N, CA, C and O atoms as a CHARMM CRD file, in Angstrom:
* protein
*
  364
    1    1 UNK  N      6.33600 -24.65500  -3.71100 PROA 1      0.00000
    2    1 UNK  CA     6.63800 -23.61300  -2.96400 PROA 1      0.00000
    3    1 UNK  C      5.55500 -22.44200  -2.81000 PROA 1      0.00000
    4    1 UNK  O      5.22500 -21.78400  -3.79700 PROA 1      0.00000
    5    2 UNK  N      5.06700 -22.22800  -1.67400 PROA 2      0.00000
    6    2 UNK  CA     4.02600 -21.48000  -1.89700 PROA 2      0.00000
    7    2 UNK  C      4.05100 -19.86400  -2.31100 PROA 2      0.00000
    8    2 UNK  O      3.01200 -19.29000  -2.64000 PROA 2      0.00000
    9    3 UNK  N      4.98600 -19.37500  -2.27500 PROA 3      0.00000
   10    3 UNK  CA     5.37300 -18.20300  -2.78900 PROA 3      0.00000
   11    3 UNK  C      4.87900 -17.69500  -4.26200 PROA 3      0.00000
   12    3 UNK  O      4.29800 -16.65300  -4.56600 PROA 3      0.00000
   13    4 UNK  N      5.25300 -18.64200  -4.96400 PROA 4      0.00000
   14    4 UNK  CA     4.68600 -18.31900  -6.68400 PROA 4      0.00000
   15    4 UNK  C      3.31900 -18.71500  -6.75700 PROA 4      0.00000
   16    4 UNK  O      2.98500 -18.77100  -7.94100 PROA 4      0.00000
   17    5 UNK  N      2.26600 -19.05200  -5.87800 PROA 5      0.00000
   18    5 UNK  CA     1.02100 -19.13700  -6.22000 PROA 5      0.00000
   19    5 UNK  C      0.60500 -18.04200  -6.35700 PROA 5      0.00000
   20    5 UNK  O      1.10500 -17.34000  -5.47800 PROA 5      0.00000
   21    6 UNK  N     -0.22400 -17.33100  -7.15100 PROA 6      0.00000
   22    6 UNK  CA    -0.87300 -16.12600  -7.45100 PROA 6      0.00000
   23    6 UNK  C     -2.01000 -15.65000  -6.40500 PROA 6      0.00000
   24    6 UNK  O     -2.18100 -14.52700  -5.93100 PROA 6      0.00000
   25    7 UNK  N     -2.65500 -16.71200  -6.21000 PROA 7      0.00000
   26    7 UNK  CA    -3.85500 -16.61600  -5.26900 PROA 7      0.00000
   27    7 UNK  C     -3.35800 -16.48300  -3.74600 PROA 7      0.00000
   28    7 UNK  O     -4.06200 -15.69000  -3.12100 PROA 7      0.00000
   29    8 UNK  N     -2.65500 -16.87500  -3.23300 PROA 8      0.00000
   30    8 UNK  CA    -1.69800 -16.44000  -1.82100 PROA 8      0.00000
   31    8 UNK  C     -1.30000 -15.04400  -2.09400 PROA 8      0.00000
   32    8 UNK  O     -1.44200 -14.32000  -1.10800 PROA 8      0.00000
   33    9 UNK  N     -0.80400 -14.41200  -3.23500 PROA 9      0.00000
   34    9 UNK  CA    -0.57900 -12.96600  -3.60200 PROA 9      0.00000
   35    9 UNK  C     -1.77300 -11.89300  -3.18300 PROA 9      0.00000
   36    9 UNK  O     -1.83500 -10.92900  -2.42000 PROA 9      0.00000
   37   10 UNK  N     -2.66200 -12.54800  -4.05600 PROA 10     0.00000
   38   10 UNK  CA    -3.97700 -11.75400  -3.95000 PROA 10     0.00000
   39   10 UNK  C     -4.92100 -11.79800  -2.56300 PROA 10     0.00000
   40   10 UNK  O     -5.73900 -11.01500  -2.08000 PROA 10     0.00000
   41   11 UNK  N     -4.48200 -12.89900  -2.23100 PROA 11     0.00000
   42   11 UNK  CA    -5.39100 -13.03400  -0.75800 PROA 11     0.00000
   43   11 UNK  C     -4.42100 -12.30800   0.23200 PROA 11     0.00000
   44   11 UNK  O     -4.94900 -11.90500   1.26900 PROA 11     0.00000
   45   12 UNK  N     -3.17800 -12.09700   0.08300 PROA 12     0.00000
   46   12 UNK  CA    -2.46600 -11.04800   1.08800 PROA 12     0.00000
   47   12 UNK  C     -2.94700  -9.53700   0.42500 PROA 12     0.00000
   48   12 UNK  O     -3.29900  -8.60600   1.15000 PROA 12     0.00000
   49   13 UNK  N     -2.91500  -9.47000  -0.70800 PROA 13     0.00000
   50   13 UNK  CA    -3.34800  -7.66800  -1.18400 PROA 13     0.00000
   51   13 UNK  C     -4.59800  -7.51200  -0.59300 PROA 13     0.00000
   52   13 UNK  O     -4.72800  -6.44100   0.00000 PROA 13     0.00000
   53   14 UNK  N     -5.73700  -8.40300  -0.57400 PROA 14     0.00000
   54   14 UNK  CA    -7.15000  -8.06100  -0.05200 PROA 14     0.00000
   55   14 UNK  C     -7.08700  -7.83600   1.63800 PROA 14     0.00000
   56   14 UNK  O     -7.60700  -6.96100   2.33000 PROA 14     0.00000
   57   15 UNK  N     -6.28000  -8.92700   1.98500 PROA 15     0.00000
   58   15 UNK  CA    -5.88900  -8.73500   3.33900 PROA 15     0.00000
   59   15 UNK  C     -5.54800  -7.23400   3.92800 PROA 15     0.00000
   60   15 UNK  O     -6.13400  -6.78200   4.91200 PROA 15     0.00000
   61   16 UNK  N     -4.55600  -6.53600   3.22400 PROA 16     0.00000
   62   16 UNK  CA    -4.04700  -5.59900   3.29600 PROA 16     0.00000
   63   16 UNK  C     -4.88400  -4.50900   2.94600 PROA 16     0.00000
   64   16 UNK  O     -4.68400  -3.50900   3.63500 PROA 16     0.00000
   65   17 UNK  N     -5.87200  -4.39400   1.96800 PROA 17     0.00000
   66   17 UNK  CA    -6.79300  -3.51000   1.61300 PROA 17     0.00000
   67   17 UNK  C     -7.76900  -3.47000   2.79900 PROA 17     0.00000
   68   17 UNK  O     -7.92300  -2.35900   3.30600 PROA 17     0.00000
   69   18 UNK  N     -8.44500  -4.48800   3.31900 PROA 18     0.00000
   70   18 UNK  CA    -9.21400  -4.58400   4.54400 PROA 18     0.00000
   71   18 UNK  C     -8.41000  -3.69200   5.88400 PROA 18     0.00000
   72   18 UNK  O     -8.78200  -2.86800   6.71900 PROA 18     0.00000
   73   19 UNK  N     -7.40900  -4.22400   5.61900 PROA 19     0.00000
   74   19 UNK  CA    -6.58400  -3.38200   7.13600 PROA 19     0.00000
   75   19 UNK  C     -6.41500  -2.25900   6.98700 PROA 19     0.00000
   76   19 UNK  O     -6.37800  -1.61400   8.03500 PROA 19     0.00000
   77   20 UNK  N     -6.26200  -1.59700   5.87700 PROA 20     0.00000
   78   20 UNK  CA    -6.02100   0.00700   5.41700 PROA 20     0.00000
   79   20 UNK  C     -7.41800   0.45300   5.89400 PROA 20     0.00000
   80   20 UNK  O     -7.39500   1.56200   6.42800 PROA 20     0.00000
   81   21 UNK  N     -8.74400  -0.19200   5.82900 PROA 21     0.00000
   82   21 UNK  CA   -10.00500   0.42000   5.65300 PROA 21     0.00000
   83   21 UNK  C    -10.13400   0.67100   7.31500 PROA 21     0.00000
   84   21 UNK  O    -10.65400   1.69000   7.76900 PROA 21     0.00000
   85   22 UNK  N     -9.54000  -0.49400   8.22400 PROA 22     0.00000
   86   22 UNK  CA    -9.31200   0.01800   9.87300 PROA 22     0.00000
   87   22 UNK  C     -8.33000   0.71200  10.14800 PROA 22     0.00000
   88   22 UNK  O     -8.36100   1.11000  11.31300 PROA 22     0.00000
   89   23 UNK  N     -7.45100   1.03600   9.56200 PROA 23     0.00000
   90   23 UNK  CA    -6.15900   1.94000   9.72500 PROA 23     0.00000
   91   23 UNK  C     -5.85800   2.73600   8.91200 PROA 23     0.00000
   92   23 UNK  O     -4.76600   2.45100   8.42000 PROA 23     0.00000
   93   24 UNK  N     -6.35700   3.75000   8.45200 PROA 24     0.00000
   94   24 UNK  CA    -6.28000   4.55200   7.54200 PROA 24     0.00000
   95   24 UNK  C     -4.95600   5.48500   7.61800 PROA 24     0.00000
   96   24 UNK  O     -4.33400   5.66900   8.66400 PROA 24     0.00000
   97   25 UNK  N     -4.68700   5.92800   6.63200 PROA 25     0.00000
   98   25 UNK  CA    -3.36000   6.69700   6.38900 PROA 25     0.00000
   99   25 UNK  C     -2.66900   6.34200   5.25500 PROA 25     0.00000
  100   25 UNK  O     -1.57500   6.87800   5.07500 PROA 25     0.00000
  101   26 UNK  N     -3.23500   5.25500   4.15800 PROA 26     0.00000
  102   26 UNK  CA    -2.66700   5.35900   3.13500 PROA 26     0.00000
  103   26 UNK  C     -1.34000   4.52500   3.22500 PROA 26     0.00000
  104   26 UNK  O     -0.53900   4.65100   2.29900 PROA 26     0.00000
  105   27 UNK  N     -1.08400   3.79700   4.12800 PROA 27     0.00000
  106   27 UNK  CA     0.17100   3.03800   4.43600 PROA 27     0.00000
  107   27 UNK  C     -0.14200   1.53100   3.84900 PROA 27     0.00000
  108   27 UNK  O      0.48300   1.16000   2.85500 PROA 27     0.00000
  109   28 UNK  N     -0.95600   0.80300   4.36500 PROA 28     0.00000
  110   28 UNK  CA    -1.58400  -0.71400   3.71400 PROA 28     0.00000
  111   28 UNK  C     -1.85700  -0.35700   2.20800 PROA 28     0.00000
  112   28 UNK  O     -1.61900  -1.23500   1.37900 PROA 28     0.00000
  113   29 UNK  N     -2.19600   0.50100   1.91000 PROA 29     0.00000
  114   29 UNK  CA    -3.05500   0.62800   0.50200 PROA 29     0.00000
  115   29 UNK  C     -1.69100   0.18900  -0.25600 PROA 29     0.00000
  116   29 UNK  O     -1.68200  -0.82100  -0.95900 PROA 29     0.00000
  117   30 UNK  N     -0.64800   0.91900  -0.09700 PROA 30     0.00000
  118   30 UNK  CA     0.62400   0.73100  -1.25100 PROA 30     0.00000
  119   30 UNK  C      0.84600  -0.65100  -1.01200 PROA 30     0.00000
  120   30 UNK  O      1.18700  -1.33800  -1.97500 PROA 30     0.00000
  121   31 UNK  N      0.70300  -1.22200   0.19300 PROA 31     0.00000
  122   31 UNK  CA     1.51300  -2.75800   0.08200 PROA 31     0.00000
  123   31 UNK  C      0.23400  -3.47400  -0.18600 PROA 31     0.00000
  124   31 UNK  O      0.54100  -4.66100  -0.29200 PROA 31     0.00000
  125   32 UNK  N     -0.84700  -3.35400  -0.32200 PROA 32     0.00000
  126   32 UNK  CA    -1.98700  -4.03300  -0.88500 PROA 32     0.00000
  127   32 UNK  C     -1.65300  -3.83600  -2.30500 PROA 32     0.00000
  128   32 UNK  O     -0.88900  -4.72900  -2.67200 PROA 32     0.00000
  129   33 UNK  N     -1.93500  -3.01200  -3.22700 PROA 33     0.00000
  130   33 UNK  CA    -1.64400  -3.12100  -4.20500 PROA 33     0.00000
  131   33 UNK  C     -0.14200  -3.38200  -5.20600 PROA 33     0.00000
  132   33 UNK  O      0.06300  -3.49600  -6.41500 PROA 33     0.00000
  133   34 UNK  N      0.65400  -3.39800  -4.06800 PROA 34     0.00000
  134   34 UNK  CA     1.94300  -4.25200  -4.67000 PROA 34     0.00000
  135   34 UNK  C      1.51200  -5.68700  -4.49800 PROA 34     0.00000
  136   34 UNK  O      1.43700  -6.45600  -5.45600 PROA 34     0.00000
  137   35 UNK  N      1.25600  -6.00000  -3.37300 PROA 35     0.00000
  138   35 UNK  CA     0.58900  -7.46400  -3.47900 PROA 35     0.00000
  139   35 UNK  C     -0.03300  -7.96600  -4.58800 PROA 35     0.00000
  140   35 UNK  O      0.27900  -9.01800  -5.14600 PROA 35     0.00000
  141   36 UNK  N     -1.06300  -7.09100  -4.96800 PROA 36     0.00000
  142   36 UNK  CA    -2.13100  -7.50300  -5.98200 PROA 36     0.00000
  143   36 UNK  C     -1.36000  -7.47600  -7.51300 PROA 36     0.00000
  144   36 UNK  O     -1.53100  -8.25100  -8.45400 PROA 36     0.00000
  145   37 UNK  N     -0.49000  -6.35100  -7.41600 PROA 37     0.00000
  146   37 UNK  CA     0.46300  -6.49100  -8.66100 PROA 37     0.00000
  147   37 UNK  C      1.16100  -7.90900  -8.85800 PROA 37     0.00000
  148   37 UNK  O      1.06300  -8.47500  -9.94600 PROA 37     0.00000
  149   38 UNK  N      1.76800  -8.40300  -7.95000 PROA 38     0.00000
  150   38 UNK  CA     2.79500  -9.41200  -8.31000 PROA 38     0.00000
  151   38 UNK  C      1.42300 -10.44700  -8.41300 PROA 38     0.00000
  152   38 UNK  O      1.53400 -11.32100  -9.27300 PROA 38     0.00000
  153   39 UNK  N      0.61200 -10.44100  -7.91600 PROA 39     0.00000
  154   39 UNK  CA    -0.03200 -11.56700  -8.18700 PROA 39     0.00000
  155   39 UNK  C     -0.95100 -11.71500  -9.64000 PROA 39     0.00000
  156   39 UNK  O     -1.36000 -12.72600 -10.21000 PROA 39     0.00000
  157   40 UNK  N     -1.03700 -10.82100  -9.84800 PROA 40     0.00000
  158   40 UNK  CA    -1.45900 -10.48200 -11.63200 PROA 40     0.00000
  159   40 UNK  C     -0.54400 -10.81900 -12.52200 PROA 40     0.00000
  160   40 UNK  O     -0.83300 -11.42600 -13.55300 PROA 40     0.00000
  161   41 UNK  N      1.02200 -10.34400 -12.11100 PROA 41     0.00000
  162   41 UNK  CA     2.04100 -10.84200 -12.72200 PROA 41     0.00000
  163   41 UNK  C      2.31200 -12.47400 -12.68400 PROA 41     0.00000
  164   41 UNK  O      2.88200 -13.01600 -13.63100 PROA 41     0.00000
  165   42 UNK  N      1.90500 -13.16000 -11.62500 PROA 42     0.00000
  166   42 UNK  CA     2.01900 -14.45600 -11.48000 PROA 42     0.00000
  167   42 UNK  C      0.92900 -14.96600 -12.27400 PROA 42     0.00000
  168   42 UNK  O      1.24000 -15.79900 -13.12600 PROA 42     0.00000
  169   43 UNK  N     -0.50600 -14.58000 -12.15500 PROA 43     0.00000
  170   43 UNK  CA    -1.37600 -15.00700 -12.91900 PROA 43     0.00000
  171   43 UNK  C     -1.35500 -14.94800 -14.62400 PROA 43     0.00000
  172   43 UNK  O     -1.63300 -15.86000 -15.40300 PROA 43     0.00000
  173   44 UNK  N     -1.06500 -14.00200 -14.83000 PROA 44     0.00000
  174   44 UNK  CA    -0.83900 -13.66800 -16.15500 PROA 44     0.00000
  175   44 UNK  C      0.51600 -14.57100 -17.10100 PROA 44     0.00000
  176   44 UNK  O      0.44300 -15.34800 -18.05300 PROA 44     0.00000
  177   45 UNK  N      1.83300 -13.97300 -16.22900 PROA 45     0.00000
  178   45 UNK  CA     2.81600 -14.34100 -16.91900 PROA 45     0.00000
  179   45 UNK  C      3.76200 -14.92600 -15.84300 PROA 45     0.00000
  180   45 UNK  O      4.84900 -14.41000 -15.58600 PROA 45     0.00000
  181   46 UNK  N      3.24500 -16.12900 -15.17800 PROA 46     0.00000
  182   46 UNK  CA     4.09200 -16.25100 -14.10400 PROA 46     0.00000
  183   46 UNK  C      5.77200 -16.24800 -14.23000 PROA 46     0.00000
  184   46 UNK  O      6.55800 -15.96700 -13.32600 PROA 46     0.00000
  185   47 UNK  N      6.09100 -16.63500 -15.58800 PROA 47     0.00000
  186   47 UNK  CA     7.59300 -16.61600 -15.73800 PROA 47     0.00000
  187   47 UNK  C      8.46200 -15.44300 -15.89800 PROA 47     0.00000
  188   47 UNK  O      9.53200 -15.51400 -16.50300 PROA 47     0.00000
  189   48 UNK  N      8.00800 -14.34100 -15.35200 PROA 48     0.00000
  190   48 UNK  CA     8.46900 -12.88300 -15.09400 PROA 48     0.00000
  191   48 UNK  C      9.43200 -13.25400 -13.97800 PROA 48     0.00000
  192   48 UNK  O     10.65800 -13.15200 -14.03400 PROA 48     0.00000
  193   49 UNK  N      8.69000 -13.71200 -12.93100 PROA 49     0.00000
  194   49 UNK  CA     9.16800 -14.00800 -11.22200 PROA 49     0.00000
  195   49 UNK  C      9.56800 -15.48100 -11.12600 PROA 49     0.00000
  196   49 UNK  O      8.86500 -16.49000 -11.06600 PROA 49     0.00000
  197   50 UNK  N     10.63300 -15.35200 -11.12800 PROA 50     0.00000
  198   50 UNK  CA    11.60400 -16.95300 -10.99600 PROA 50     0.00000
  199   50 UNK  C     11.80200 -17.36400  -9.65500 PROA 50     0.00000
  200   50 UNK  O     11.92100 -18.55700  -9.37700 PROA 50     0.00000
  201   51 UNK  N     11.84500 -16.51400  -8.85100 PROA 51     0.00000
  202   51 UNK  CA    12.40500 -16.47700  -7.49500 PROA 51     0.00000
  203   51 UNK  C     11.82800 -16.14900  -6.28500 PROA 51     0.00000
  204   51 UNK  O     10.76800 -15.62500  -6.62600 PROA 51     0.00000
  205   52 UNK  N     11.88300 -16.13700  -4.96300 PROA 52     0.00000
  206   52 UNK  CA    11.21400 -15.56200  -4.33200 PROA 52     0.00000
  207   52 UNK  C     11.99400 -14.15600  -3.81400 PROA 52     0.00000
  208   52 UNK  O     11.39800 -13.38700  -3.05900 PROA 52     0.00000
  209   53 UNK  N     13.21100 -13.90700  -4.21800 PROA 53     0.00000
  210   53 UNK  CA    13.79300 -12.88600  -3.98500 PROA 53     0.00000
  211   53 UNK  C     13.22400 -11.58400  -5.18800 PROA 53     0.00000
  212   53 UNK  O     13.02000 -10.39100  -4.96200 PROA 53     0.00000
  213   54 UNK  N     13.08100 -12.36300  -6.49400 PROA 54     0.00000
  214   54 UNK  CA    12.46600 -11.59200  -7.52400 PROA 54     0.00000
  215   54 UNK  C     11.28400 -11.11600  -7.01500 PROA 54     0.00000
  216   54 UNK  O     11.22500  -9.89000  -6.91400 PROA 54     0.00000
  217   55 UNK  N     10.06500 -11.92400  -6.57100 PROA 55     0.00000
  218   55 UNK  CA     8.81000 -11.50800  -6.34700 PROA 55     0.00000
  219   55 UNK  C      8.89500 -10.47100  -5.32600 PROA 55     0.00000
  220   55 UNK  O      8.18100  -9.47300  -5.42900 PROA 55     0.00000
  221   56 UNK  N      9.78900 -10.62900  -4.24800 PROA 56     0.00000
  222   56 UNK  CA     9.97700  -9.83500  -3.27600 PROA 56     0.00000
  223   56 UNK  C     10.34400  -7.88200  -3.60600 PROA 56     0.00000
  224   56 UNK  O      9.96200  -6.87300  -3.01400 PROA 56     0.00000
  225   57 UNK  N     11.24600  -8.09700  -4.82900 PROA 57     0.00000
  226   57 UNK  CA    11.46700  -7.22500  -5.56700 PROA 57     0.00000
  227   57 UNK  C     10.54700  -6.45400  -6.08000 PROA 57     0.00000
  228   57 UNK  O     10.59800  -5.26300  -5.77000 PROA 57     0.00000
  229   58 UNK  N      9.62200  -6.85100  -6.86100 PROA 58     0.00000
  230   58 UNK  CA     8.76900  -6.81300  -7.62100 PROA 58     0.00000
  231   58 UNK  C      7.56100  -6.06400  -6.55600 PROA 58     0.00000
  232   58 UNK  O      6.89300  -5.10000  -6.93000 PROA 58     0.00000
  233   59 UNK  N      7.45500  -6.55800  -5.48300 PROA 59     0.00000
  234   59 UNK  CA     6.47400  -6.38500  -4.30700 PROA 59     0.00000
  235   59 UNK  C      6.87600  -5.06600  -3.81600 PROA 59     0.00000
  236   59 UNK  O      6.03900  -4.27200  -3.38800 PROA 59     0.00000
  237   60 UNK  N      8.07100  -4.81600  -3.85800 PROA 60     0.00000
  238   60 UNK  CA     8.59700  -3.35700  -2.86100 PROA 60     0.00000
  239   60 UNK  C      8.53800  -2.68900  -3.89700 PROA 60     0.00000
  240   60 UNK  O      7.54800  -1.96700  -3.77100 PROA 60     0.00000
  241   61 UNK  N      9.10100  -2.46800  -5.02200 PROA 61     0.00000
  242   61 UNK  CA     8.80800  -1.59400  -6.17700 PROA 61     0.00000
  243   61 UNK  C      7.65700  -1.08500  -6.49300 PROA 61     0.00000
  244   61 UNK  O      7.40600   0.10700  -6.67400 PROA 61     0.00000
  245   62 UNK  N      6.88000  -2.06900  -6.56800 PROA 62     0.00000
  246   62 UNK  CA     5.48600  -2.14100  -6.73600 PROA 62     0.00000
  247   62 UNK  C      4.43400  -1.05200  -5.59900 PROA 62     0.00000
  248   62 UNK  O      3.67600  -0.14300  -5.93500 PROA 62     0.00000
  249   63 UNK  N      4.70500  -1.49200  -4.39900 PROA 63     0.00000
  250   63 UNK  CA     4.26900  -0.96400  -3.19400 PROA 63     0.00000
  251   63 UNK  C      4.99400   0.47700  -3.12300 PROA 63     0.00000
  252   63 UNK  O      4.26000   1.40800  -2.79300 PROA 63     0.00000
  253   64 UNK  N      6.07700   0.71200  -3.33800 PROA 64     0.00000
  254   64 UNK  CA     6.64900   2.21300  -3.30300 PROA 64     0.00000
  255   64 UNK  C      6.18400   3.04600  -4.51200 PROA 64     0.00000
  256   64 UNK  O      6.13700   4.27600  -4.52000 PROA 64     0.00000
  257   65 UNK  N      5.90400   2.37500  -5.35400 PROA 65     0.00000
  258   65 UNK  CA     5.32500   3.31800  -6.59700 PROA 65     0.00000
  259   65 UNK  C      3.65300   3.68900  -6.43800 PROA 65     0.00000
  260   65 UNK  O      3.12500   4.64600  -7.00500 PROA 65     0.00000
  261   66 UNK  N      3.05800   2.87700  -5.68900 PROA 66     0.00000
  262   66 UNK  CA     1.62400   2.92400  -5.82600 PROA 66     0.00000
  263   66 UNK  C      1.60500   3.76200  -4.39400 PROA 66     0.00000
  264   66 UNK  O      0.81800   4.70200  -4.28800 PROA 66     0.00000
  265   67 UNK  N      2.42600   3.43300  -3.36700 PROA 67     0.00000
  266   67 UNK  CA     2.35800   4.76800  -2.33600 PROA 67     0.00000
  267   67 UNK  C      2.90300   5.99400  -2.56500 PROA 67     0.00000
  268   67 UNK  O      2.62800   6.79100  -1.66800 PROA 67     0.00000
  269   68 UNK  N      3.65500   6.48400  -3.54300 PROA 68     0.00000
  270   68 UNK  CA     4.04300   7.89000  -3.89500 PROA 68     0.00000
  271   68 UNK  C      2.97500   8.08800  -4.65400 PROA 68     0.00000
  272   68 UNK  O      2.56300   9.24200  -4.54000 PROA 68     0.00000
  273   69 UNK  N      2.28500   7.35200  -5.47000 PROA 69     0.00000
  274   69 UNK  CA     1.22500   7.71000  -6.51900 PROA 69     0.00000
  275   69 UNK  C      0.12600   8.11100  -5.68700 PROA 69     0.00000
  276   69 UNK  O     -0.30700   9.23800  -5.92800 PROA 69     0.00000
  277   70 UNK  N     -0.42000   7.47600  -4.78500 PROA 70     0.00000
  278   70 UNK  CA    -1.51200   7.62000  -3.76300 PROA 70     0.00000
  279   70 UNK  C     -1.19800   8.50700  -2.71600 PROA 70     0.00000
  280   70 UNK  O     -2.13800   8.89300  -2.02100 PROA 70     0.00000
  281   71 UNK  N      0.06200   8.94900  -2.44000 PROA 71     0.00000
  282   71 UNK  CA     0.38200  10.38800  -1.59100 PROA 71     0.00000
  283   71 UNK  C      0.37300  11.46300  -2.09400 PROA 71     0.00000
  284   71 UNK  O     -0.03100  12.44700  -1.47400 PROA 71     0.00000
  285   72 UNK  N      0.92800  11.53800  -3.64600 PROA 72     0.00000
  286   72 UNK  CA     0.55900  12.54700  -4.44100 PROA 72     0.00000
  287   72 UNK  C     -0.92700  12.91500  -4.91800 PROA 72     0.00000
  288   72 UNK  O     -1.31400  14.05400  -5.18000 PROA 72     0.00000
  289   73 UNK  N     -1.72500  11.68200  -4.98600 PROA 73     0.00000
  290   73 UNK  CA    -3.23700  12.32500  -5.00700 PROA 73     0.00000
  291   73 UNK  C     -4.21500  12.58600  -4.05300 PROA 73     0.00000
  292   73 UNK  O     -5.23000  13.28100  -4.06900 PROA 73     0.00000
  293   74 UNK  N     -3.55700  11.70000  -3.01500 PROA 74     0.00000
  294   74 UNK  CA    -4.61000  11.91500  -1.84000 PROA 74     0.00000
  295   74 UNK  C     -4.05600  12.29300  -0.48700 PROA 74     0.00000
  296   74 UNK  O     -4.58000  12.10500   0.61100 PROA 74     0.00000
  297   75 UNK  N     -2.67200  12.97400  -0.82500 PROA 75     0.00000
  298   75 UNK  CA    -1.96100  13.28300   0.51400 PROA 75     0.00000
  299   75 UNK  C     -2.09600  14.80500   0.89800 PROA 75     0.00000
  300   75 UNK  O     -3.03600  15.34600   0.31400 PROA 75     0.00000
  301   76 UNK  N     -1.60600  15.36300   1.47400 PROA 76     0.00000
  302   76 UNK  CA    -1.56000  16.72700   2.08600 PROA 76     0.00000
  303   76 UNK  C     -1.45900  17.37100   0.97800 PROA 76     0.00000
  304   76 UNK  O     -0.58600  16.99500   0.19500 PROA 76     0.00000
  305   77 UNK  N     -2.38400  18.59500   0.58500 PROA 77     0.00000
  306   77 UNK  CA    -1.83500  19.77400   0.00200 PROA 77     0.00000
  307   77 UNK  C     -1.29900  20.73200   0.65000 PROA 77     0.00000
  308   77 UNK  O     -1.35000  20.80400   1.87800 PROA 77     0.00000
  309   78 UNK  N     -0.59500  21.77100  -0.26000 PROA 78     0.00000
  310   78 UNK  CA     0.08700  22.86900   0.14000 PROA 78     0.00000
  311   78 UNK  C     -0.92100  23.98300   0.53700 PROA 78     0.00000
  312   78 UNK  O     -1.60900  24.58700  -0.28600 PROA 78     0.00000
  313   79 UNK  N     -0.94200  24.20000   1.90800 PROA 79     0.00000
  314   79 UNK  CA    -2.18500  25.56100   2.17700 PROA 79     0.00000
  315   79 UNK  C     -3.31200  24.77700   2.51400 PROA 79     0.00000
  316   79 UNK  O     -4.42900  25.26100   2.33100 PROA 79     0.00000
  317   80 UNK  N     -3.16900  23.48800   3.04000 PROA 80     0.00000
  318   80 UNK  CA    -4.28000  22.45600   3.77700 PROA 80     0.00000
  319   80 UNK  C     -3.93300  22.66100   5.34200 PROA 80     0.00000
  320   80 UNK  O     -4.80600  22.43600   6.18000 PROA 80     0.00000
  321   81 UNK  N     -2.73100  23.06300   5.69400 PROA 81     0.00000
  322   81 UNK  CA    -2.20900  22.67700   7.13100 PROA 81     0.00000
  323   81 UNK  C     -3.00600  23.87800   7.88700 PROA 81     0.00000
  324   81 UNK  O     -3.02000  25.06900   7.57500 PROA 81     0.00000
  325   82 UNK  N     -3.73100  23.16300   9.07800 PROA 82     0.00000
  326   82 UNK  CA    -4.16200  24.06100   9.90900 PROA 82     0.00000
  327   82 UNK  C     -3.75300  24.65200  11.06600 PROA 82     0.00000
  328   82 UNK  O     -3.95800  23.82200  11.95100 PROA 82     0.00000
  329   83 UNK  N     -3.15000  25.92600  11.66800 PROA 83     0.00000
  330   83 UNK  CA    -2.62300  26.18800  12.63200 PROA 83     0.00000
  331   83 UNK  C     -3.80700  26.64400  13.78600 PROA 83     0.00000
  332   83 UNK  O     -4.40100  27.70900  13.61800 PROA 83     0.00000
  333   84 UNK  N     -4.10700  25.79100  14.94600 PROA 84     0.00000
  334   84 UNK  CA    -5.00500  26.45000  15.78600 PROA 84     0.00000
  335   84 UNK  C     -4.08800  27.66200  16.37600 PROA 84     0.00000
  336   84 UNK  O     -2.87800  27.73700  16.16400 PROA 84     0.00000
  337   85 UNK  N     -4.71500  28.45200  17.02600 PROA 85     0.00000
  338   85 UNK  CA    -4.56900  29.76500  17.69200 PROA 85     0.00000
  339   85 UNK  C     -4.75900  29.30600  19.17200 PROA 85     0.00000
  340   85 UNK  O     -3.86600  29.43800  20.00900 PROA 85     0.00000
  341   86 UNK  N     -6.00100  28.75100  19.44700 PROA 86     0.00000
  342   86 UNK  CA    -6.26000  28.38800  20.66500 PROA 86     0.00000
  343   86 UNK  C     -6.31600  26.60000  20.96800 PROA 86     0.00000
  344   86 UNK  O     -6.31700  25.67300  20.15900 PROA 86     0.00000
  345   87 UNK  N     -6.35900  26.59700  22.41700 PROA 87     0.00000
  346   87 UNK  CA    -6.76800  25.17700  22.63900 PROA 87     0.00000
  347   87 UNK  C     -7.93000  24.94300  23.46700 PROA 87     0.00000
  348   87 UNK  O     -8.29600  25.76400  24.30800 PROA 87     0.00000
  349   88 UNK  N     -8.54000  23.81300  23.24600 PROA 88     0.00000
  350   88 UNK  CA    -9.76600  23.66000  23.58800 PROA 88     0.00000
  351   88 UNK  C    -10.03800  23.68600  25.06400 PROA 88     0.00000
  352   88 UNK  O    -11.17700  23.81900  25.51200 PROA 88     0.00000
  353   89 UNK  N     -8.80800  23.53700  25.91700 PROA 89     0.00000
  354   89 UNK  CA    -8.80500  23.73200  27.21700 PROA 89     0.00000
  355   89 UNK  C     -8.49700  25.21600  27.55500 PROA 89     0.00000
  356   89 UNK  O     -8.71500  25.61000  28.70100 PROA 89     0.00000
  357   90 UNK  N     -8.13600  25.82700  26.87200 PROA 90     0.00000
  358   90 UNK  CA    -8.42300  27.53900  27.42300 PROA 90     0.00000
  359   90 UNK  C     -9.35400  27.98500  27.44400 PROA 90     0.00000
  360   90 UNK  O    -10.24800  27.73000  26.63700 PROA 90     0.00000
  361   91 UNK  N     -9.46100  29.06400  28.68800 PROA 91     0.00000
  362   91 UNK  CA   -10.78700  29.67900  28.83600 PROA 91     0.00000
  363   91 UNK  C    -10.82500  30.99200  28.37200 PROA 91     0.00000
  364   91 UNK  O    -11.87000  31.63900  28.43100 PROA 91     0.00000
C-alpha cells in the first residue's frame, strides 16, 4: 500500500508548503501541516493509523486545527480593515 508510507505523506506536505509560498493565503499551509502530522505519526508509531480512511481523517482534523491556529495567529485583526474613501481613477 502506498498510503501507509510516511515519506509519501512527508513529500506531499513539503509540496503543499512550497505551493503556499507561491499562492499565499494560508490555505495550503494548513494542508501541509496536516500531511506532515500524518507523516510524523506514521514514522513514529504507524500502528495508530490502520487504514486509508483513518489516515485521511487524521489528515483532515490536523489540517483543520492547523488552519484555525494559523488563521488565529496570522489572520486579519480587528481594526485592520482599510476603508477606501477615494478611488485611484477619481480625479
